[in-house]
PDB file of C-alpha atoms in Angstrom:
ATOM      1  CA  MET I   1     -33.200 -33.656  -2.499  1.00 46.00           C
ATOM      2  CA  SER I   2     -30.138 -33.853  -1.433  1.00 52.00           C
ATOM      3  CA  THR I   3     -27.481 -31.506  -1.926  1.00 56.00           C
ATOM      4  CA  ASP I   4     -24.546 -33.488  -3.636  1.00 60.00           C
ATOM      5  CA  LYS I   5     -27.527 -33.720  -6.785  1.00 61.00           C
ATOM      6  CA  THR I   6     -28.191 -29.969  -7.216  1.00 54.00           C
ATOM      7  CA  PHE I   7     -24.147 -28.581  -6.362  1.00 54.00           C
ATOM      8  CA  GLN I   8     -22.729 -27.983  -8.827  1.00 67.00           C
ATOM      9  CA  LEU I   9     -19.052 -28.551  -8.146  1.00 86.00           C
ATOM     10  CA  PHE I  10     -17.222 -25.475  -9.445  1.00 86.00           C
ATOM     11  CA  PRO I  11     -14.849 -27.651 -12.216  1.00 87.00           C
ATOM     12  CA  ARG I  12     -18.249 -28.505 -13.959  1.00 88.00           C
ATOM     13  CA  LEU I  13     -19.233 -25.001 -13.606  1.00 90.00           C
ATOM     14  CA  PRO I  14     -19.358 -23.308 -17.791  1.00 92.00           C
ATOM     15  CA  PRO I  15     -15.921 -21.413 -18.174  1.00 93.00           C
ATOM     16  CA  GLU I  16     -17.208 -18.453 -18.719  1.00 95.00           C
ATOM     17  CA  LEU I  17     -18.976 -18.735 -15.265  1.00 94.00           C
ATOM     18  CA  ARG I  18     -15.789 -19.624 -13.547  1.00 92.00           C
ATOM     19  CA  GLN I  19     -14.126 -16.925 -15.216  1.00 94.00           C
ATOM     20  CA  GLN I  20     -16.278 -14.559 -13.773  1.00 95.00           C
ATOM     21  CA  ILE I  21     -15.965 -16.078 -10.347  1.00 93.00           C
ATOM     22  CA  TRP I  22     -12.017 -15.348 -10.488  1.00 94.00           C
ATOM     23  CA  ARG I  23     -12.160 -12.245 -11.622  1.00 94.00           C
ATOM     24  CA  HIS I  24     -14.817 -11.250  -9.502  1.00 94.00           C
ATOM     25  CA  ALA I  25     -12.129 -12.647  -6.958  1.00 93.00           C
ATOM     26  CA  LEU I  26      -8.924 -11.073  -8.054  1.00 93.00           C
ATOM     27  CA  LEU I  27     -10.388  -7.923  -8.377  1.00 93.00           C
ATOM     28  CA  ALA I  28     -12.203  -7.266  -4.209  1.00 92.00           C
ATOM     29  CA  PRO I  29     -10.696  -4.094  -2.485  1.00 93.00           C
ATOM     30  CA  ALA I  30      -7.621  -3.997  -1.267  1.00 93.00           C
ATOM     31  CA  VAL I  31      -5.104  -2.813   1.523  1.00 94.00           C
ATOM     32  CA  TRP I  32      -1.763  -3.011   0.834  1.00 93.00           C
ATOM     33  CA  PHE I  33       0.904  -1.945   3.826  1.00 93.00           C
ATOM     34  CA  ALA I  34       4.422  -0.186   3.240  1.00 90.00           C
ATOM     35  CA  THR I  35       6.863  -0.593   5.292  1.00 84.00           C
ATOM     36  CA  PHE I  36       9.889  -1.331   6.729  1.00 77.00           C
ATOM     37  CA  LEU I  37      11.800  -4.443   7.547  1.00 71.00           C
ATOM     38  CA  TYR I  38      13.920  -3.195  10.746  1.00 64.00           C
ATOM     39  CA  ASN I  39      13.096   0.258  12.234  1.00 58.00           C
ATOM     40  CA  LEU I  40      14.585   3.071  11.030  1.00 54.00           C
ATOM     41  CA  GLY I  41      14.421   5.696  13.794  1.00 54.00           C
ATOM     42  CA  HIS I  42      12.208   8.785  13.597  1.00 50.00           C
ATOM     43  CA  GLY I  43      13.476  10.887  11.146  1.00 49.00           C
ATOM     44  CA  CYS I  44      13.146  11.735   6.849  1.00 49.00           C
ATOM     45  CA  ARG I  45      15.710  10.875   5.400  1.00 52.00           C
ATOM     46  CA  TRP I  46      16.138   7.802   2.793  1.00 51.00           C
ATOM     47  CA  ASP I  47      18.613   6.928   1.092  1.00 56.00           C
ATOM     48  CA  PRO I  48      18.150   4.226  -2.011  1.00 57.00           C
ATOM     49  CA  ASP I  49      19.672   0.734   0.655  1.00 64.00           C
ATOM     50  CA  GLN I  50      16.835   0.964   2.602  1.00 68.00           C
ATOM     51  CA  ARG I  51      14.379  -0.165  -0.676  1.00 71.00           C
ATOM     52  CA  GLN I  52      16.257  -3.443   0.229  1.00 72.00           C
ATOM     53  CA  GLN I  53      14.504  -3.023   4.244  1.00 75.00           C
ATOM     54  CA  PHE I  54      11.216  -2.133   2.225  1.00 80.00           C
ATOM     55  CA  ALA I  55       8.078  -4.988   2.775  1.00 83.00           C
ATOM     56  CA  LEU I  56       4.353  -4.450   1.698  1.00 86.00           C
ATOM     57  CA  ILE I  57       2.360  -6.676   3.548  1.00 87.00           C
ATOM     58  CA  PRO I  58      -1.890  -7.244   2.798  1.00 89.00           C
ATOM     59  CA  VAL I  59      -4.219  -5.410   5.379  1.00 90.00           C
ATOM     60  CA  GLY I  60      -6.307  -8.213   6.245  1.00 82.00           C
ATOM     61  CA  PRO I  61      -6.334 -11.900   6.618  1.00 76.00           C
ATOM     62  CA  ALA I  62      -5.041 -12.282   2.606  1.00 81.00           C
ATOM     63  CA  PRO I  63      -5.196 -10.464  -0.566  1.00 85.00           C
ATOM     64  CA  PRO I  64      -7.777 -11.258  -3.067  1.00 86.00           C
ATOM     65  CA  THR I  65      -4.600 -12.406  -5.713  1.00 87.00           C
ATOM     66  CA  ALA I  66      -3.920 -15.122  -3.110  1.00 90.00           C
ATOM     67  CA  ALA I  67      -7.722 -16.484  -5.537  1.00 90.00           C
ATOM     68  CA  GLY I  68      -4.843 -16.479  -8.084  1.00 91.00           C
ATOM     69  CA  PHE I  69      -2.814 -19.420  -6.993  1.00 91.00           C
ATOM     70  CA  ALA I  70      -5.449 -21.674  -5.704  1.00 89.00           C
ATOM     71  CA  CYS I  71      -4.803 -23.347 -10.021  1.00 90.00           C
ATOM     72  CA  ARG I  72      -4.273 -22.651 -13.306  1.00 94.00           C
ATOM     73  CA  GLU I  73      -7.344 -21.584 -14.501  1.00 94.00           C
ATOM     74  CA  ALA I  74      -7.205 -18.026 -11.785  1.00 94.00           C
ATOM     75  CA  ARG I  75      -3.464 -17.906 -12.436  1.00 95.00           C
ATOM     76  CA  ARG I  76      -4.243 -17.520 -15.900  1.00 95.00           C
ATOM     77  CA  GLU I  77      -6.843 -14.888 -15.034  1.00 95.00           C
ATOM     78  CA  MET I  78      -5.274 -13.693 -12.338  1.00 94.00           C
ATOM     79  CA  GLU I  79      -1.807 -12.697 -15.174  1.00 94.00           C
ATOM     80  CA  SER I  80      -3.971 -11.449 -17.839  1.00 94.00           C
ATOM     81  CA  LEU I  81      -5.422  -8.613 -15.033  1.00 93.00           C
ATOM     82  CA  ILE I  82      -2.301  -8.094 -13.636  1.00 91.00           C
ATOM     83  CA  THR I  83       0.704  -8.514 -16.446  1.00 85.00           C
ATOM     84  CA  ASN I  84       3.220  -6.660 -14.819  1.00 85.00           C
ATOM     85  CA  PRO I  85       3.316  -7.291 -10.821  1.00 88.00           C
ATOM     86  CA  TRP I  86       5.563  -5.723  -8.566  1.00 87.00           C
ATOM     87  CA  ARG I  87       8.888  -6.598  -7.120  1.00 82.00           C
ATOM     88  CA  PHE I  88      10.480  -4.337  -5.409  1.00 73.00           C
ATOM     89  CA  ASN I  89      13.272  -4.924  -3.768  1.00 69.00           C
ATOM     90  CA  ASP I  90      16.232  -7.570  -4.408  1.00 68.00           C
ATOM     91  CA  ARG I  91      14.346 -10.426  -1.356  1.00 68.00           C
ATOM     92  CA  GLY I  92      12.168 -11.619  -4.812  1.00 69.00           C
ATOM     93  CA  GLN I  93       9.484 -10.393  -2.769  1.00 73.00           C
ATOM     94  CA  LEU I  94       6.340 -10.192  -6.425  1.00 83.00           C
ATOM     95  CA  CYS I  95       3.458  -8.501  -5.481  1.00 87.00           C
ATOM     96  CA  TRP I  96       0.175  -8.924  -7.555  1.00 91.00           C
ATOM     97  CA  ILE I  97      -1.372  -6.226  -7.222  1.00 92.00           C
ATOM     98  CA  HIS I  98      -4.302  -4.162  -8.959  1.00 93.00           C
ATOM     99  CA  TRP I  99      -3.917  -0.740  -8.947  1.00 94.00           C
ATOM    100  CA  GLU I 100      -7.495  -0.368  -9.752  1.00 94.00           C
ATOM    101  CA  THR I 101      -8.751  -1.530  -6.486  1.00 93.00           C
ATOM    102  CA  THR I 102      -5.749  -1.611  -4.931  1.00 94.00           C
ATOM    103  CA  VAL I 103      -4.960   1.127  -1.528  1.00 96.00           C
ATOM    104  CA  ILE I 104      -1.245   1.004  -0.931  1.00 95.00           C
ATOM    105  CA  HIS I 105      -0.803   2.753   2.914  1.00 95.00           C
ATOM    106  CA  LEU I 106       2.556   4.326   3.166  1.00 92.00           C
ATOM    107  CA  GLY I 107       2.413   4.612   7.354  1.00 89.00           C
ATOM    108  CA  ARG I 108       2.877   7.729   9.216  1.00 85.00           C
ATOM    109  CA  TYR I 109       4.655  10.339   7.822  1.00 80.00           C
ATOM    110  CA  ASP I 110       7.948   9.233   8.150  1.00 80.00           C
ATOM    111  CA  ASN I 111       7.850   6.160   6.969  1.00 84.00           C
ATOM    112  CA  ALA I 112       5.495   7.917   4.289  1.00 86.00           C
ATOM    113  CA  ILE I 113       8.227   9.773   3.108  1.00 83.00           C
ATOM    114  CA  ARG I 114      10.726   7.450   3.141  1.00 83.00           C
ATOM    115  CA  PHE I 115       9.257   5.047   1.147  1.00 86.00           C
ATOM    116  CA  TYR I 116       7.335   6.772  -1.361  1.00 87.00           C
ATOM    117  CA  GLY I 117      10.752   8.919  -1.776  1.00 84.00           C
ATOM    118  CA  ALA I 118      12.885   5.582  -2.416  1.00 82.00           C
ATOM    119  CA  LEU I 119      10.400   4.381  -5.263  1.00 87.00           C
ATOM    120  CA  HIS I 120      11.512   5.123  -9.136  1.00 88.00           C
ATOM    121  CA  GLY I 121       8.933   7.430 -11.126  1.00 91.00           C
ATOM    122  CA  HIS I 122       7.389   4.556 -13.146  1.00 92.00           C
ATOM    123  CA  GLU I 123       6.555   2.692  -9.909  1.00 92.00           C
ATOM    124  CA  LYS I 124       5.006   5.976  -8.892  1.00 93.00           C
ATOM    125  CA  ALA I 125       3.512   6.423 -11.978  1.00 94.00           C
ATOM    126  CA  TRP I 126       0.893   2.935 -10.559  1.00 95.00           C
ATOM    127  CA  PHE I 127       0.308   4.316  -7.915  1.00 95.00           C
ATOM    128  CA  LYS I 128      -4.218   5.167  -7.966  1.00 96.00           C
ATOM    129  CA  HIS I 129      -5.149   5.190  -4.416  1.00 97.00           C
ATOM    130  CA  VAL I 130      -3.097   6.561  -1.828  1.00 96.00           C
ATOM    131  CA  ALA I 131      -3.099   6.467   2.069  1.00 94.00           C
ATOM    132  CA  PHE I 132      -1.346   8.334   4.490  1.00 90.00           C
ATOM    133  CA  GLU I 133      -1.410   8.814   8.520  1.00 88.00           C
ATOM    134  CA  PHE I 134      -0.147  11.814  10.041  1.00 81.00           C
ATOM    135  CA  PRO I 135      -0.358  13.917  13.923  1.00 73.00           C
ATOM    136  CA  SER I 136      -2.313  16.449  14.105  1.00 67.00           C
ATOM    137  CA  TRP I 137       0.531  18.390  15.006  1.00 66.00           C
ATOM    138  CA  CYS I 138       2.658  17.659  11.434  1.00 67.00           C
ATOM    139  CA  ARG I 139       0.765  19.830   9.450  1.00 67.00           C
ATOM    140  CA  GLY I 140       3.998  20.499   7.218  1.00 69.00           C
ATOM    141  CA  GLY I 141       4.610  16.909   7.584  1.00 71.00           C
ATOM    142  CA  VAL I 142       0.731  16.937   5.106  1.00 80.00           C
ATOM    143  CA  MET I 143       1.491  19.221   2.645  1.00 81.00           C
ATOM    144  CA  LEU I 144       4.927  17.742   2.000  1.00 81.00           C
ATOM    145  CA  ILE I 145       3.834  14.055   1.518  1.00 83.00           C
ATOM    146  CA  SER I 146       0.908  14.966  -0.003  1.00 87.00           C
ATOM    147  CA  GLY I 147       2.200  17.016  -3.025  1.00 88.00           C
ATOM    148  CA  ARG I 148       4.860  14.427  -3.443  1.00 88.00           C
ATOM    149  CA  VAL I 149       2.367  12.326  -4.078  1.00 92.00           C
ATOM    150  CA  ALA I 150       0.106  14.723  -6.693  1.00 91.00           C
ATOM    151  CA  LEU I 151       3.200  15.600  -8.329  1.00 92.00           C
ATOM    152  CA  GLY I 152       4.842  12.343  -8.382  1.00 93.00           C
ATOM    153  CA  SER I 153       1.804   9.918  -9.542  1.00 95.00           C
ATOM    154  CA  PRO I 154      -0.003  10.938 -12.644  1.00 95.00           C
ATOM    155  CA  ASN I 155      -2.435   8.421 -12.445  1.00 96.00           C
ATOM    156  CA  LEU I 156      -3.015   9.313  -8.675  1.00 96.00           C
ATOM    157  CA  ARG I 157      -7.677   9.977  -8.199  1.00 96.00           C
ATOM    158  CA  THR I 158      -8.039   9.103  -4.502  1.00 94.00           C
ATOM    159  CA  LEU I 159      -5.231  10.438  -1.585  1.00 93.00           C
ATOM    160  CA  ILE I 160      -6.635   8.908   1.771  1.00 92.00           C
ATOM    161  CA  VAL I 161      -5.233  11.643   4.968  1.00 88.00           C
ATOM    162  CA  HIS I 162      -5.777   9.993   8.763  1.00 85.00           C
ATOM    163  CA  MET I 163      -5.203  13.055  11.093  1.00 79.00           C
ATOM    164  CA  ARG I 164      -5.168  11.444  14.576  1.00 71.00           C
ATOM    165  CA  ALA I 165      -4.346  13.189  18.124  1.00 66.00           C
ATOM    166  CA  VAL I 166      -1.559  13.436  19.474  1.00 58.00           C
ATOM    167  CA  ASP I 167      -0.406  10.294  21.895  1.00 55.00           C
ATOM    168  CA  ASN I 168       2.682  10.163  23.989  1.00 56.00           C
ATOM    169  CA  ALA I 169       5.016   8.626  21.473  1.00 54.00           C
ATOM    170  CA  ASP I 170       3.720  11.836  19.006  1.00 51.00           C
ATOM    171  CA  THR I 171       4.523  14.214  22.278  1.00 53.00           C
ATOM    172  CA  GLU I 172       7.883  12.730  22.848  1.00 52.00           C
ATOM    173  CA  TRP I 173       9.266  12.861  19.584  1.00 48.00           C
ATOM    174  CA  GLU I 174       8.143  16.059  19.043  1.00 51.00           C
ATOM    175  CA  ASP I 175       9.706  17.469  22.207  1.00 50.00           C
ATOM    176  CA  ALA I 176      13.078  16.469  21.440  1.00 46.00           C
ATOM    177  CA  GLN I 177      12.273  17.933  17.828  1.00 44.00           C
ATOM    178  CA  HIS I 178      11.434  21.220  19.800  1.00 42.00           C
ATOM    179  CA  ALA I 179      14.743  21.346  22.209  1.00 41.00           C
ATOM    180  CA  GLN I 180      16.550  20.558  18.691  1.00 40.00           C
ATOM    181  CA  ARG I 181      14.953  23.310  15.947  1.00 37.00           C
ATOM    182  CA  PRO I 182      13.016  24.949  18.479  1.00 38.00           C
ATOM    183  CA  SER I 183      11.259  27.098  15.315  1.00 36.00           C
ATOM    184  CA  MET I 184      10.778  24.323  13.226  1.00 34.00           C
ATOM    185  CA  ILE I 185       8.557  23.188  15.828  1.00 34.00           C
ATOM    186  CA  ASP I 186       6.774  26.545  16.802  1.00 33.00           C
ATOM    187  CA  VAL I 187       5.100  27.415  12.965  1.00 31.00           C
ATOM    188  CA  GLN I 188       1.386  27.453  13.661  1.00 30.00           C
ATOM    189  CA  PHE I 189      -0.800  26.385  10.008  1.00 26.00           C
TER     190      PHE I 189
END
């Protein structure tokens, strides 16, 4: 038999099956990377104006919620699953995030502290799965941001910490910090 006689086009599928397909596509696991549009330099200080520099970038070819923009039927399903899309700055970026299946990756230690610190309390409460990255020499920073995330996100279920070996950029930054505050760098954990 030819394929055009045996394959039913998507619109001809029963509505219940189409809804299951949309739901499956929209609920696929995802990672969003939190970053800033401009390089703010090293350090962990932040101020409310930096919030305008925030950007959330989906990791991978497209976030699962991109399926929600395929047609009206998909959009309705997405809106039923994600009732409160996240608009976190005045630039208008709207992020359709399903918090049950999405990891927010806060990036390196300084980025993580800035980004998380500038969020409002109700936004932090949405987080269920959070990841961040630290060089192996920065264990104190791990404790700092881990504690902030654990206390600020009451619905948190997963906290992923990427520890990596020291690279040249970290060594240069550590040397600069050591020259300024030797007592801070010499602490052993």
